[in-house]
Amino acid sequence: MVLFDDFTTEGKSIEWARTLLSSANAAQVIALTIGKYGASRHTAYQLRPGTTIDPYQVSYHLAATNFVTTSVTGAAGPGPDDALKATMSHFITAAQSAA
Protein backbone atom coordinates (compact mmCIF):
# COMPACT_ATOMS: atom_id res chain seq x y z
CA MET A 1 0.00 0.00 0.00
CA VAL A 2 1.39 3.41 -0.93
CA LEU A 3 0.07 6.29 1.14
CA PHE A 4 0.51 9.78 -0.37
CA ASP A 5 0.17 13.05 1.51
CA ASP A 6 0.92 16.44 0.01
CA PHE A 7 2.65 18.03 3.03
CA THR A 8 3.27 17.06 6.61
CA THR A 9 3.99 19.11 9.71
CA GLU A 10 4.64 16.71 12.58
CA GLY A 11 3.38 13.55 10.86
CA LYS A 12 0.36 12.78 13.03
CA SER A 13 -2.17 12.32 10.23
CA ILE A 14 0.04 10.23 7.95
CA GLU A 15 1.21 8.13 10.92
CA TRP A 16 -2.39 7.48 11.97
CA ALA A 17 -3.26 6.44 8.41
CA ARG A 18 -0.22 4.13 8.40
CA THR A 19 -1.31 2.64 11.74
CA LEU A 20 -4.85 1.99 10.49
CA LEU A 21 -3.65 0.38 7.26
CA SER A 22 -1.16 -1.79 9.12
CA SER A 23 -3.90 -2.83 11.56
CA ALA A 24 -6.07 -3.78 8.58
CA ASN A 25 -3.30 -6.26 7.65
CA ALA A 26 -1.72 -4.34 4.79
CA ALA A 27 1.42 -6.32 3.99
CA GLN A 28 3.52 -3.17 3.68
CA VAL A 29 2.74 0.53 4.00
CA ILE A 30 4.96 3.09 2.31
CA ALA A 31 4.23 6.66 3.38
CA LEU A 32 5.33 9.44 1.03
CA THR A 33 4.97 13.19 1.31
CA ILE A 34 5.92 15.88 -1.15
CA GLY A 35 7.06 18.42 1.43
CA LYS A 36 7.20 19.44 5.06
CA TYR A 37 5.92 22.55 6.84
CA GLY A 38 8.10 24.19 9.44
CA ALA A 39 11.26 23.01 11.08
CA SER A 40 9.55 20.61 13.46
CA ARG A 41 10.61 17.01 13.51
CA HIS A 42 8.50 14.15 12.25
CA THR A 43 7.23 11.86 14.99
CA ALA A 44 6.77 8.18 14.16
CA TYR A 45 4.01 6.49 16.19
CA GLN A 46 3.90 2.76 16.88
CA LEU A 47 1.20 1.07 18.95
CA ARG A 48 2.61 -0.21 22.22
CA PRO A 49 2.85 -4.00 22.45
CA GLY A 50 -0.48 -5.31 23.67
CA THR A 51 -2.42 -2.33 22.26
CA THR A 52 -4.65 -3.39 19.40
CA ILE A 53 -7.17 -1.50 17.33
CA ASP A 54 -9.92 -2.48 14.95
CA PRO A 55 -9.44 -0.22 11.91
CA TYR A 56 -13.08 -0.73 10.95
CA GLN A 57 -14.44 0.70 14.20
CA VAL A 58 -15.31 4.39 14.04
CA SER A 59 -14.56 5.57 17.57
CA TYR A 60 -11.49 4.91 19.69
CA HIS A 61 -10.35 6.24 23.00
CA LEU A 62 -6.59 6.02 22.68
CA ALA A 63 -4.15 8.20 24.56
CA ALA A 64 -0.53 9.13 23.96
CA THR A 65 0.40 6.39 26.43
CA ASN A 66 -0.88 3.79 23.90
CA PHE A 67 1.97 4.68 21.54
CA VAL A 68 5.72 4.49 21.44
CA THR A 69 7.03 7.59 19.68
CA THR A 70 10.28 8.18 17.89
CA SER A 71 11.37 11.63 16.80
CA VAL A 72 12.86 11.55 13.33
CA THR A 73 15.03 14.38 12.11
CA GLY A 74 14.89 15.25 8.48
CA ALA A 75 17.35 16.81 6.15
CA ALA A 76 17.23 18.62 2.84
CA GLY A 77 17.68 16.17 0.03
CA PRO A 78 16.80 15.77 -3.59
CA GLY A 79 13.67 17.52 -4.72
CA PRO A 80 10.32 15.76 -4.91
CA ASP A 81 10.75 15.15 -8.62
CA ASP A 82 13.88 13.03 -8.00
CA ALA A 83 12.26 11.15 -5.12
CA LEU A 84 9.09 10.38 -7.08
CA LYS A 85 11.10 9.19 -10.11
CA ALA A 86 13.17 6.88 -7.89
CA THR A 87 10.03 5.51 -6.20
CA MET A 88 8.25 4.87 -9.49
CA SER A 89 11.38 3.22 -10.90
CA HIS A 90 11.36 0.87 -7.90
CA PHE A 91 7.68 -0.06 -8.49
CA ILE A 92 8.24 -0.62 -12.21
CA THR A 93 11.21 -2.90 -11.53
CA ALA A 94 9.23 -4.84 -8.92
CA ALA A 95 6.28 -5.27 -11.30
CA GLN A 96 8.57 -6.44 -14.11
CA SER A 97 10.23 -8.97 -11.77
CA ALA A 98 6.84 -10.36 -10.75
CA ALA A 99 5.68 -10.81 -14.36
Coordinates of C-alpha atoms in Angstrom, one line a residue:
M1 CA 0.0 0.0 0.0
V2 CA 1.4 3.4 -0.9
L3 CA 0.1 6.3 1.1
F4 CA 0.5 9.8 -0.4
D5 CA 0.2 13.1 1.5
D6 CA 0.9 16.4 0.0
F7 CA 2.6 18.0 3.0
T8 CA 3.3 17.1 6.6
T9 CA 4.0 19.1 9.7
E10 CA 4.6 16.7 12.6
G11 CA 3.4 13.6 10.9
K12 CA 0.4 12.8 13.0
S13 CA -2.2 12.3 10.2
I14 CA 0.0 10.2 8.0
E15 CA 1.2 8.1 10.9
W16 CA -2.4 7.5 12.0
A17 CA -3.3 6.4 8.4
R18 CA -0.2 4.1 8.4
T19 CA -1.3 2.6 11.7
L20 CA -4.9 2.0 10.5
L21 CA -3.6 0.4 7.3
S22 CA -1.2 -1.8 9.1
S23 CA -3.9 -2.8 11.6
A24 CA -6.1 -3.8 8.6
N25 CA -3.3 -6.3 7.6
A26 CA -1.7 -4.3 4.8
A27 CA 1.4 -6.3 4.0
Q28 CA 3.5 -3.2 3.7
V29 CA 2.7 0.5 4.0
I30 CA 5.0 3.1 2.3
A31 CA 4.2 6.7 3.4
L32 CA 5.3 9.4 1.0
T33 CA 5.0 13.2 1.3
I34 CA 5.9 15.9 -1.2
G35 CA 7.1 18.4 1.4
K36 CA 7.2 19.4 5.1
Y37 CA 5.9 22.5 6.8
G38 CA 8.1 24.2 9.4
A39 CA 11.3 23.0 11.1
S40 CA 9.6 20.6 13.5
R41 CA 10.6 17.0 13.5
H42 CA 8.5 14.2 12.2
T43 CA 7.2 11.9 15.0
A44 CA 6.8 8.2 14.2
Y45 CA 4.0 6.5 16.2
Q46 CA 3.9 2.8 16.9
L47 CA 1.2 1.1 19.0
R48 CA 2.6 -0.2 22.2
P49 CA 2.9 -4.0 22.4
G50 CA -0.5 -5.3 23.7
T51 CA -2.4 -2.3 22.3
T52 CA -4.7 -3.4 19.4
I53 CA -7.2 -1.5 17.3
D54 CA -9.9 -2.5 14.9
P55 CA -9.4 -0.2 11.9
Y56 CA -13.1 -0.7 10.9
Q57 CA -14.4 0.7 14.2
V58 CA -15.3 4.4 14.0
S59 CA -14.6 5.6 17.6
Y60 CA -11.5 4.9 19.7
H61 CA -10.4 6.2 23.0
L62 CA -6.6 6.0 22.7
A63 CA -4.1 8.2 24.6
A64 CA -0.5 9.1 24.0
T65 CA 0.4 6.4 26.4
N66 CA -0.9 3.8 23.9
F67 CA 2.0 4.7 21.5
V68 CA 5.7 4.5 21.4
T69 CA 7.0 7.6 19.7
T70 CA 10.3 8.2 17.9
S71 CA 11.4 11.6 16.8
V72 CA 12.9 11.6 13.3
T73 CA 15.0 14.4 12.1
G74 CA 14.9 15.2 8.5
A75 CA 17.4 16.8 6.2
A76 CA 17.2 18.6 2.8
G77 CA 17.7 16.2 0.0
P78 CA 16.8 15.8 -3.6
G79 CA 13.7 17.5 -4.7
P80 CA 10.3 15.8 -4.9
D81 CA 10.8 15.2 -8.6
D82 CA 13.9 13.0 -8.0
A83 CA 12.3 11.1 -5.1
L84 CA 9.1 10.4 -7.1
K85 CA 11.1 9.2 -10.1
A86 CA 13.2 6.9 -7.9
T87 CA 10.0 5.5 -6.2
M88 CA 8.2 4.9 -9.5
S89 CA 11.4 3.2 -10.9
H90 CA 11.4 0.9 -7.9
F91 CA 7.7 -0.1 -8.5
I92 CA 8.2 -0.6 -12.2
T93 CA 11.2 -2.9 -11.5
A94 CA 9.2 -4.8 -8.9
A95 CA 6.3 -5.3 -11.3
Q96 CA 8.6 -6.4 -14.1
S97 CA 10.2 -9.0 -11.8
A98 CA 6.8 -10.4 -10.7
A99 CA 5.7 -10.8 -14.4

